[in-house]
PDB file of C-alpha atoms in Angstrom:
ATOM      1  CA  MET N1461      -0.573  -0.182   0.536  1.00 62.00           C
ATOM      2  CA  LEU N1462       2.749   2.742   0.508  1.00 61.00           C
ATOM      3  CA  THR N1463       4.712   1.226  -2.339  1.00 62.00           C
ATOM      4  CA  ARG N1464       1.790   1.866  -4.340  1.00 58.00           C
ATOM      5  CA  ALA N1465       1.181   5.278  -1.946  1.00 58.00           C
ATOM      6  CA  PHE N1466       4.694   6.348  -3.384  1.00 60.00           C
ATOM      7  CA  GLN N1467       4.136   5.363  -7.320  1.00 63.00           C
ATOM      8  CA  SER N1468       0.712   6.565  -7.445  1.00 62.00           C
ATOM      9  CA  VAL N1469       0.257   8.997  -5.294  1.00 61.00           C
ATOM     10  CA  LEU N1470       3.984  11.246  -4.537  1.00 58.00           C
ATOM     11  CA  HIS N1471       6.092  10.824  -7.296  1.00 71.00           C
ATOM     12  CA  VAL N1472       8.860   8.973  -5.485  1.00 64.00           C
ATOM     13  CA  PRO N1473      10.129   6.257  -7.591  1.00 68.00           C
ATOM     14  CA  PHE N1474      10.269   3.892  -4.157  1.00 63.00           C
ATOM     15  CA  PRO N1475      11.650   0.549  -5.503  1.00 69.00           C
ATOM     16  CA  GLU N1476       8.837  -2.589  -5.325  1.00 71.00           C
ATOM     17  CA  PRO N1477       9.760  -4.739  -2.050  1.00 68.00           C
ATOM     18  CA  ARG N1478      10.454  -7.872  -2.330  1.00 70.00           C
ATOM     19  CA  ASP N1479      10.754  -8.632   1.167  1.00 68.00           C
ATOM     20  CA  PHE N1480       9.234  -5.787   4.365  1.00 63.00           C
ATOM     21  CA  ALA N1481       9.547  -6.989   8.378  1.00 65.00           C
ATOM     22  CA  VAL N1482       7.684  -4.997  10.964  1.00 62.00           C
ATOM     23  CA  LEU N1483      10.261  -3.922  13.852  1.00 55.00           C
ATOM     24  CA  ASN N1484       9.699  -2.894  17.247  1.00 59.00           C
ATOM     25  CA  ALA N1485       8.468   1.527  17.159  1.00 52.00           C
ATOM     26  CA  ASP N1486      10.575   2.312  20.076  1.00 56.00           C
ATOM     27  CA  LEU N1487      13.285   4.250  19.779  1.00 48.00           C
ATOM     28  CA  THR N1488      14.667   4.316  23.673  1.00 53.00           C
ATOM     29  CA  GLU N1489      18.100   3.315  23.787  1.00 58.00           C
ATOM     30  CA  ILE N1490      18.504   1.299  26.705  1.00 53.00           C
ATOM     31  CA  GLU N1491      22.377   0.144  26.606  1.00 56.00           C
ATOM     32  CA  PRO N1492      23.684   3.823  27.553  1.00 54.00           C
ATOM     33  CA  VAL N1493      25.950   4.940  24.077  1.00 52.00           C
ATOM     34  CA  GLU N1494      29.263   7.384  24.980  1.00 58.00           C
ATOM     35  CA  ARG N1495      28.574  10.162  22.011  1.00 68.00           C
ATOM     36  CA  ARG N1496      30.497  13.166  22.256  1.00 77.00           C
ATOM     37  CA  VAL N1497      30.449  16.092  20.209  1.00 80.00           C
ATOM     38  CA  ASP N1498      34.857  18.067  20.179  1.00 82.00           C
ATOM     39  CA  THR N1499      32.917  21.482  21.494  1.00 82.00           C
ATOM     40  CA  LEU N1500      28.863  22.124  21.920  1.00 84.00           C
ATOM     41  CA  MET N1501      28.279  26.507  21.577  1.00 81.00           C
ATOM     42  CA  ARG N1502      25.226  28.241  21.893  1.00 85.00           C
ATOM     43  CA  VAL N1503      25.720  31.683  19.940  1.00 84.00           C
ATOM     44  CA  GLU N1504      22.763  34.434  20.448  1.00 86.00           C
ATOM     45  CA  THR N1505      21.886  36.725  17.009  1.00 83.00           C
ATOM     46  CA  ASP N1506      19.540  39.155  15.985  1.00 81.00           C
ATOM     47  CA  GLU N1507      17.697  36.127  13.617  1.00 81.00           C
ATOM     48  CA  GLY N1508      17.744  34.438  17.824  1.00 84.00           C
ATOM     49  CA  PRO N1509      19.432  31.562  19.023  1.00 88.00           C
ATOM     50  CA  TYR N1510      21.738  28.748  16.932  1.00 88.00           C
ATOM     51  CA  LEU N1511      24.289  25.175  18.647  1.00 88.00           C
ATOM     52  CA  LEU N1512      27.925  25.284  16.642  1.00 87.00           C
ATOM     53  CA  VAL N1513      28.610  21.192  16.507  1.00 88.00           C
ATOM     54  CA  VAL N1514      32.362  22.431  15.661  1.00 86.00           C
ATOM     55  CA  GLU N1515      34.211  18.881  14.585  1.00 88.00           C
ATOM     56  CA  ALA N1516      38.140  18.010  14.276  1.00 87.00           C
ATOM     57  CA  GLN N1517      37.924  15.097  11.779  1.00 89.00           C
ATOM     58  CA  GLY N1518      41.833  14.407  10.948  1.00 86.00           C
ATOM     59  CA  LYS N1519      40.524  12.011   8.206  1.00 89.00           C
ATOM     60  CA  LYS N1520      37.806  10.048   7.140  1.00 92.00           C
ATOM     61  CA  ASP N1521      35.826   8.663   9.240  1.00 90.00           C
ATOM     62  CA  GLU N1522      33.025   6.758   8.115  1.00 89.00           C
ATOM     63  CA  LYS N1523      31.037   6.122  11.808  1.00 87.00           C
ATOM     64  CA  LYS N1524      31.128   9.585  12.125  1.00 87.00           C
ATOM     65  CA  ARG N1525      29.052  10.569   8.472  1.00 87.00           C
ATOM     66  CA  GLY N1526      26.770   7.853  10.408  1.00 87.00           C
ATOM     67  CA  SER N1527      26.993  10.107  14.143  1.00 90.00           C
ATOM     68  CA  TRP N1528      26.918  13.604  12.337  1.00 93.00           C
ATOM     69  CA  PRO N1529      23.061  13.496  11.642  1.00 93.00           C
ATOM     70  CA  TYR N1530      22.188  11.944  14.454  1.00 91.00           C
ATOM     71  CA  TYR N1531      24.570  15.247  16.562  1.00 90.00           C
ATOM     72  CA  LEU N1532      22.600  16.851  15.375  1.00 92.00           C
ATOM     73  CA  SER N1533      18.486  15.526  15.339  1.00 93.00           C
ATOM     74  CA  TYR N1534      19.085  14.776  19.046  1.00 89.00           C
ATOM     75  CA  LEU N1535      20.556  18.855  19.728  1.00 89.00           C
ATOM     76  CA  TYR N1536      17.524  19.999  18.076  1.00 92.00           C
ATOM     77  CA  GLU N1537      15.744  17.716  20.023  1.00 91.00           C
ATOM     78  CA  LYS N1538      17.221  18.400  23.659  1.00 88.00           C
ATOM     79  CA  TYR N1539      18.197  22.755  23.280  1.00 88.00           C
ATOM     80  CA  ARG N1540      14.983  22.777  20.421  1.00 91.00           C
ATOM     81  CA  CYS N1541      17.647  25.530  18.963  1.00 87.00           C
ATOM     82  CA  GLU N1542      19.298  25.060  15.120  1.00 90.00           C
ATOM     83  CA  PRO N1543      22.690  23.689  15.031  1.00 89.00           C
ATOM     84  CA  VAL N1544      25.250  23.917  13.062  1.00 90.00           C
ATOM     85  CA  LEU N1545      27.291  21.687  12.336  1.00 90.00           C
ATOM     86  CA  VAL N1546      31.720  22.448  10.688  1.00 88.00           C
ATOM     87  CA  VAL N1547      33.820  20.745  10.082  1.00 90.00           C
ATOM     88  CA  ILE N1548      37.633  21.405  10.912  1.00 88.00           C
ATOM     89  CA  THR N1549      40.462  19.814   9.542  1.00 90.00           C
ATOM     90  CA  GLN N1550      44.083  20.314   8.902  1.00 88.00           C
ATOM     91  CA  ASN N1551      43.786  17.936   5.251  1.00 90.00           C
ATOM     92  CA  SER N1552      43.033  18.591   2.179  1.00 92.00           C
ATOM     93  CA  ALA N1553      41.591  15.402   1.602  1.00 94.00           C
ATOM     94  CA  THR N1554      39.183  15.029   4.318  1.00 94.00           C
ATOM     95  CA  ALA N1555      37.970  17.890   3.734  1.00 93.00           C
ATOM     96  CA  ARG N1556      36.797  17.297   0.023  1.00 94.00           C
ATOM     97  CA  TRP N1557      35.107  14.138   2.114  1.00 95.00           C
ATOM     98  CA  ALA N1558      33.636  15.935   5.117  1.00 94.00           C
ATOM     99  CA  ALA N1559      32.128  18.361   3.325  1.00 93.00           C
ATOM    100  CA  GLN N1560      29.684  15.903   0.727  1.00 94.00           C
ATOM    101  CA  PRO N1561      26.067  15.767   1.243  1.00 94.00           C
ATOM    102  CA  ILE N1562      24.966  13.851   3.821  1.00 94.00           C
ATOM    103  CA  ARG N1563      21.388  12.262   2.425  1.00 93.00           C
ATOM    104  CA  ARG N1564      18.870   9.535   4.013  1.00 91.00           C
ATOM    105  CA  GLY N1565      16.015   8.421   2.120  1.00 89.00           C
ATOM    106  CA  LEU N1566      14.981   7.761  -1.223  1.00 85.00           C
ATOM    107  CA  PRO N1567      17.722   8.424  -4.476  1.00 84.00           C
ATOM    108  CA  GLY N1568      16.199  12.259  -5.822  1.00 82.00           C
ATOM    109  CA  TRP N1569      14.237  12.955  -2.405  1.00 85.00           C
ATOM    110  CA  ASP N1570      16.048  13.391   0.414  1.00 89.00           C
ATOM    111  CA  SER N1571      14.708  12.677   4.314  1.00 90.00           C
ATOM    112  CA  MET N1572      16.931  13.883   5.622  1.00 92.00           C
ATOM    113  CA  THR N1573      20.708  16.366   3.942  1.00 94.00           C
ATOM    114  CA  VAL N1574      23.320  17.675   6.388  1.00 94.00           C
ATOM    115  CA  ARG N1575      25.403  19.606   4.007  1.00 92.00           C
ATOM    116  CA  PRO N1576      28.038  19.286   6.833  1.00 91.00           C
ATOM    117  CA  LEU N1577      30.331  23.182   7.494  1.00 90.00           C
ATOM    118  CA  VAL N1578      34.474  22.870   6.840  1.00 91.00           C
ATOM    119  CA  ILE N1579      36.696  24.881   7.428  1.00 88.00           C
ATOM    120  CA  GLY N1580      40.837  23.210   6.156  1.00 89.00           C
ATOM    121  CA  PRO N1581      43.795  24.082   4.595  1.00 89.00           C
ATOM    122  CA  ASP N1582      41.959  24.950   1.315  1.00 90.00           C
ATOM    123  CA  ASN N1583      39.885  27.527   1.721  1.00 88.00           C
ATOM    124  CA  VAL N1584      41.391  29.045   5.513  1.00 87.00           C
ATOM    125  CA  PRO N1585      44.886  32.031   4.693  1.00 88.00           C
ATOM    126  CA  LEU N1586      48.163  30.380   5.846  1.00 88.00           C
ATOM    127  CA  ILE N1587      48.768  33.483   8.367  1.00 87.00           C
ATOM    128  CA  ALA N1588      52.740  33.647  10.072  1.00 83.00           C
ATOM    129  CA  GLY N1589      53.869  36.859  10.346  1.00 84.00           C
ATOM    130  CA  GLU N1590      52.676  38.218  14.405  1.00 82.00           C
ATOM    131  CA  ARG N1591      51.253  41.724  12.672  1.00 85.00           C
ATOM    132  CA  GLU N1592      49.087  39.749  10.989  1.00 88.00           C
ATOM    133  CA  ALA N1593      47.625  37.892  13.229  1.00 89.00           C
ATOM    134  CA  GLU N1594      47.898  40.410  15.825  1.00 88.00           C
ATOM    135  CA  ARG N1595      45.868  43.246  12.625  1.00 88.00           C
ATOM    136  CA  ASP N1596      43.085  39.765  13.523  1.00 89.00           C
ATOM    137  CA  VAL N1597      43.111  37.322  15.558  1.00 89.00           C
ATOM    138  CA  PRO N1598      39.749  35.017  14.947  1.00 88.00           C
ATOM    139  CA  LEU N1599      41.455  34.207  11.505  1.00 89.00           C
ATOM    140  CA  ALA N1600      44.721  33.174  12.747  1.00 90.00           C
ATOM    141  CA  VAL N1601      43.938  30.278  15.182  1.00 89.00           C
ATOM    142  CA  LEU N1602      41.868  29.584  12.338  1.00 87.00           C
ATOM    143  CA  SER N1603      44.655  29.395  10.752  1.00 90.00           C
ATOM    144  CA  ALA N1604      47.345  27.432  12.976  1.00 89.00           C
ATOM    145  CA  MET N1605      43.756  25.465  13.737  1.00 87.00           C
ATOM    146  CA  THR N1606      43.815  24.899  10.045  1.00 88.00           C
ATOM    147  CA  HIS N1607      47.869  24.681   9.067  1.00 87.00           C
ATOM    148  CA  GLY N1608      49.612  24.060  11.814  1.00 82.00           C
ATOM    149  CA  ARG N1609      51.607  20.994  11.787  1.00 80.00           C
ATOM    150  CA  GLY N1610      54.756  19.578   9.894  1.00 75.00           C
ATOM    151  CA  ALA N1611      57.943  21.744   9.682  1.00 72.00           C
ATOM    152  CA  LYS N1612      56.248  24.837   9.201  1.00 74.00           C
ATOM    153  CA  ALA N1613      54.345  24.168  12.851  1.00 81.00           C
ATOM    154  CA  ALA N1614      56.309  26.759  14.680  1.00 79.00           C
ATOM    155  CA  ALA N1615      56.650  28.854  12.303  1.00 81.00           C
ATOM    156  CA  ILE N1616      52.344  30.066  12.032  1.00 86.00           C
ATOM    157  CA  LEU N1617      51.841  29.333  17.063  1.00 88.00           C
ATOM    158  CA  GLU N1618      54.980  31.380  17.361  1.00 85.00           C
ATOM    159  CA  PRO N1619      53.245  33.842  15.810  1.00 87.00           C
ATOM    160  CA  LEU N1620      49.998  33.457  17.231  1.00 89.00           C
ATOM    161  CA  ALA N1621      51.469  32.883  20.545  1.00 87.00           C
ATOM    162  CA  PHE N1622      52.355  36.621  20.529  1.00 84.00           C
ATOM    163  CA  ALA N1623      49.254  37.958  18.841  1.00 87.00           C
ATOM    164  CA  LEU N1624      47.096  36.772  21.641  1.00 88.00           C
ATOM    165  CA  ARG N1625      48.802  38.433  23.865  1.00 82.00           C
ATOM    166  CA  THR N1626      47.010  41.792  22.466  1.00 84.00           C
ATOM    167  CA  VAL N1627      43.706  40.204  23.680  1.00 85.00           C
ATOM    168  CA  ASP N1628      41.837  39.139  27.123  1.00 83.00           C
ATOM    169  CA  GLY N1629      43.040  36.447  29.248  1.00 80.00           C
ATOM    170  CA  GLU N1630      40.136  34.047  28.721  1.00 80.00           C
ATOM    171  CA  SER N1631      39.670  34.788  25.290  1.00 83.00           C
ATOM    172  CA  ALA N1632      43.000  34.197  25.082  1.00 84.00           C
ATOM    173  CA  ALA N1633      42.294  30.839  26.856  1.00 84.00           C
ATOM    174  CA  VAL N1634      39.919  30.127  24.607  1.00 81.00           C
ATOM    175  CA  PHE N1635      41.338  30.008  21.507  1.00 85.00           C
ATOM    176  CA  GLY N1636      44.142  28.144  23.269  1.00 86.00           C
ATOM    177  CA  GLN N1637      42.691  25.156  23.385  1.00 83.00           C
ATOM    178  CA  LEU N1638      40.158  25.024  20.278  1.00 81.00           C
ATOM    179  CA  VAL N1639      43.935  25.234  18.193  1.00 87.00           C
ATOM    180  CA  GLU N1640      45.445  22.639  20.628  1.00 85.00           C
ATOM    181  CA  SER N1641      42.859  20.367  19.846  1.00 80.00           C
ATOM    182  CA  CYS N1642      43.151  20.516  16.625  1.00 80.00           C
ATOM    183  CA  LEU N1643      46.685  19.628  16.070  1.00 82.00           C
ATOM    184  CA  GLY N1644      46.802  15.835  15.518  1.00 77.00           C
ATOM    185  CA  ASP N1645      50.627  16.203  15.118  1.00 79.00           C
ATOM    186  CA  PRO N1646      52.962  14.986  18.280  1.00 82.00           C
ATOM    187  CA  GLY N1647      55.075  18.064  17.854  1.00 81.00           C
ATOM    188  CA  ALA N1648      52.798  20.880  16.824  1.00 84.00           C
ATOM    189  CA  LYS N1649      51.089  20.037  20.124  1.00 84.00           C
ATOM    190  CA  GLU N1650      54.446  20.267  21.698  1.00 84.00           C
ATOM    191  CA  ILE N1651      55.575  23.362  21.041  1.00 83.00           C
ATOM    192  CA  TRP N1652      51.937  24.666  21.479  1.00 86.00           C
ATOM    193  CA  ARG N1653      51.332  24.049  25.012  1.00 85.00           C
ATOM    194  CA  ASP N1654      54.706  25.399  25.517  1.00 81.00           C
ATOM    195  CA  LEU N1655      53.772  28.451  23.612  1.00 82.00           C
ATOM    196  CA  MET N1656      50.494  28.531  25.909  1.00 83.00           C
ATOM    197  CA  SER N1657      52.716  27.896  29.482  1.00 78.00           C
ATOM    198  CA  GLU N1658      54.517  31.200  28.535  1.00 70.00           C
ATOM    199  CA  ILE N1659      50.642  33.207  27.303  1.00 73.00           C
ATOM    200  CA  ARG N1660      49.326  31.924  30.924  1.00 69.00           C
ATOM    201  CA  TYR N1661      52.973  32.911  32.962  1.00 57.00           C
ATOM    202  CA  PHE N1662      52.416  36.772  30.512  1.00 59.00           C
ATOM    203  CA  PHE N1663      48.949  37.295  32.326  1.00 62.00           C
ATOM    204  CA  ASN N1664      50.112  35.798  35.896  1.00 61.00           C
ATOM    205  CA  SER N1665      52.867  38.676  35.359  1.00 50.00           C
ATOM    206  CA  PRO N1666      53.613  41.715  37.195  1.00 49.00           C
ATOM    207  CA  VAL N1667      54.065  43.253  33.534  1.00 42.00           C
ATOM    208  CA  ALA N1668      50.802  42.299  32.542  1.00 45.00           C
ATOM    209  CA  GLU N1669      48.937  43.049  35.575  1.00 46.00           C
ATOM    210  CA  LYS N1670      50.389  46.530  35.190  1.00 45.00           C
ATOM    211  CA  VAL N1671      48.780  46.919  31.523  1.00 41.00           C
ATOM    212  CA  ARG N1672      44.898  45.213  32.498  1.00 43.00           C
ATOM    213  CA  GLU N1673      44.845  47.711  35.715  1.00 49.00           C
ATOM    214  CA  GLU N1674      46.879  51.082  35.020  1.00 45.00           C
ATOM    215  CA  GLY N1675      46.624  50.692  30.716  1.00 43.00           C
ATOM    216  CA  ARG N1676      50.291  51.703  30.661  1.00 40.00           C
ATOM    217  CA  VAL N1677      51.975  50.900  26.729  1.00 43.00           C
ATOM    218  CA  GLU N1678      55.352  51.369  28.310  1.00 45.00           C
ATOM    219  CA  GLY N1679      54.171  48.219  30.442  1.00 45.00           C
ATOM    220  CA  ARG N1680      52.756  46.752  28.031  1.00 49.00           C
ATOM    221  CA  GLU N1681      55.770  46.818  25.150  1.00 55.00           C
ATOM    222  CA  GLU N1682      58.193  45.971  28.358  1.00 58.00           C
ATOM    223  CA  GLY N1683      56.513  42.182  28.081  1.00 60.00           C
ATOM    224  CA  MET N1684      55.981  42.011  24.797  1.00 66.00           C
ATOM    225  CA  VAL N1685      60.398  42.717  24.335  1.00 73.00           C
ATOM    226  CA  GLU N1686      61.310  39.820  27.554  1.00 73.00           C
ATOM    227  CA  ASP N1687      58.662  37.175  25.298  1.00 69.00           C
ATOM    228  CA  ARG N1688      60.372  37.940  22.603  1.00 73.00           C
ATOM    229  CA  ALA N1689      63.536  37.634  23.288  1.00 81.00           C
ATOM    230  CA  GLY N1690      62.600  34.313  25.337  1.00 78.00           C
ATOM    231  CA  MET N1691      60.770  32.952  22.564  1.00 73.00           C
ATOM    232  CA  THR N1692      63.941  34.087  20.014  1.00 81.00           C
ATOM    233  CA  LEU N1693      65.529  31.781  22.034  1.00 83.00           C
ATOM    234  CA  ARG N1694      63.345  28.411  22.512  1.00 75.00           C
ATOM    235  CA  ILE N1695      62.963  28.182  19.016  1.00 76.00           C
ATOM    236  CA  LEU N1696      66.840  27.401  19.432  1.00 81.00           C
ATOM    237  CA  GLU N1697      66.409  25.569  21.635  1.00 77.00           C
ATOM    238  CA  TRP N1698      62.752  23.419  20.324  1.00 70.00           C
ATOM    239  CA  ARG N1699      65.075  23.117  17.432  1.00 73.00           C
ATOM    240  CA  ALA N1700      68.527  21.289  19.365  1.00 76.00           C
ATOM    241  CA  ILE N1701      70.968  24.437  17.884  1.00 85.00           C
ATOM    242  CA  PRO N1702      73.136  25.403  20.194  1.00 89.00           C
ATOM    243  CA  VAL N1703      72.806  28.939  21.400  1.00 90.00           C
ATOM    244  CA  PRO N1704      76.252  30.661  22.976  1.00 90.00           C
ATOM    245  CA  ASP N1705      76.380  32.600  25.734  1.00 90.00           C
ATOM    246  CA  ALA N1706      77.619  35.756  23.287  1.00 90.00           C
ATOM    247  CA  VAL N1707      74.682  35.155  20.914  1.00 90.00           C
ATOM    248  CA  ARG N1708      72.560  34.820  24.630  1.00 90.00           C
ATOM    249  CA  GLU N1709      73.120  38.432  25.776  1.00 89.00           C
ATOM    250  CA  LYS N1710      72.962  39.778  22.846  1.00 91.00           C
ATOM    251  CA  VAL N1711      69.159  38.816  21.885  1.00 89.00           C
ATOM    252  CA  LEU N1712      68.141  39.613  26.062  1.00 88.00           C
ATOM    253  CA  ALA N1713      70.058  42.778  25.414  1.00 89.00           C
ATOM    254  CA  CYS N1714      68.009  44.039  22.471  1.00 89.00           C
ATOM    255  CA  SER N1715      65.219  46.352  23.545  1.00 85.00           C
ATOM    256  CA  ASP N1716      63.410  46.741  19.360  1.00 84.00           C
ATOM    257  CA  LEU N1717      60.527  45.131  19.091  1.00 77.00           C
ATOM    258  CA  ASP N1718      61.082  44.772  15.170  1.00 79.00           C
ATOM    259  CA  GLN N1719      65.016  43.853  15.720  1.00 85.00           C
ATOM    260  CA  LEU N1720      63.289  40.638  17.938  1.00 82.00           C
ATOM    261  CA  GLU N1721      60.241  40.168  15.796  1.00 76.00           C
ATOM    262  CA  ASP N1722      62.784  39.486  12.956  1.00 81.00           C
ATOM    263  CA  TRP N1723      65.271  37.478  14.557  1.00 85.00           C
ATOM    264  CA  ALA N1724      62.669  35.550  16.214  1.00 76.00           C
ATOM    265  CA  GLN N1725      61.379  35.352  12.609  1.00 73.00           C
ATOM    266  CA  ARG N1726      65.304  34.104  11.380  1.00 80.00           C
ATOM    267  CA  ALA N1727      65.298  31.724  14.974  1.00 80.00           C
ATOM    268  CA  LEU N1728      62.932  29.086  12.608  1.00 71.00           C
ATOM    269  CA  THR N1729      65.225  28.609   9.715  1.00 74.00           C
ATOM    270  CA  ALA N1730      68.686  29.137  11.041  1.00 81.00           C
ATOM    271  CA  GLU N1731      71.118  26.712  11.386  1.00 85.00           C
ATOM    272  CA  ARG N1732      73.784  28.567  13.450  1.00 88.00           C
ATOM    273  CA  ALA N1733      72.461  30.303  16.314  1.00 88.00           C
ATOM    274  CA  GLU N1734      75.093  33.102  14.270  1.00 90.00           C
ATOM    275  CA  ASP N1735      72.932  33.907  11.681  1.00 89.00           C
ATOM    276  CA  LEU N1736      70.163  35.096  13.659  1.00 88.00           C
ATOM    277  CA  PHE N1737      72.375  38.965  13.179  1.00 88.00           C
ATOM    278  CA  ALA N1738      74.068  37.723  10.145  1.00 79.00           C
ATOM    279  CA  VAL N1739      72.272  40.877   7.999  1.00 62.00           C
ATOM    280  CA  ASP N1740      73.260  42.546  10.949  1.00 53.00           C
ATOM    281  CA  GLY N1741      77.175  42.136  10.238  1.00 46.00           C
ATOM    282  CA  ALA N1742      77.308  41.033  13.645  1.00 45.00           C
TER     283      ALA N1742
END
């Protein structure tokens, strides 16, 4: 009867059944099943509230594509709020896979269609400069989440760490957690954790307190000089490059932010610690 209704009344090409079985109509899950999304946020807008369901996806996983429609249906039923699925990945092939619509139902007549919004290396610009990161911190965070892996990880993560010092401590902590959740590369994750420890130190330091309470520009610059000089030396140490006392003293004695930024960038590719000053004739 239903097949006839599909074909003659609804004009949906439902295939002819060969057999059928009546199943239990109770959809209650007796056994607890763990289902967890990476990040879930409620966002209030002028058009109404939305739920942002954020999934960090390292590789193709068909089980995930089976879970995503369930997540969205369950969240809507629980919160009565429109859910939006966002997939973040560092892999171009995974991005193309995740962007494919998930269709459930008949060919040509979907009962449900899930269209993930995908953020990946092909649609997020690479930000590897400190000033560029400071101009748009959220975009720099997305850049680190999608490009921060392999040999170029330090060049992306280090400018972002400096840029996070320009936002409030709570926002910096949230951004830091989001970046870490998307870093699948163990080396990049270790670098980021070291950088985040420096960020936490910065916001708990007397210099940062002076900036927050008194708004003194010189205090902020003093803290940035100290942090940038220390970061330049740590990059060399991460790369297992010996740092002679003369190089360490010169870096720590420098009070020029632009010069220290140049040295920090050179530290990412230098073969010897002395190469930091090669262009300066030192």
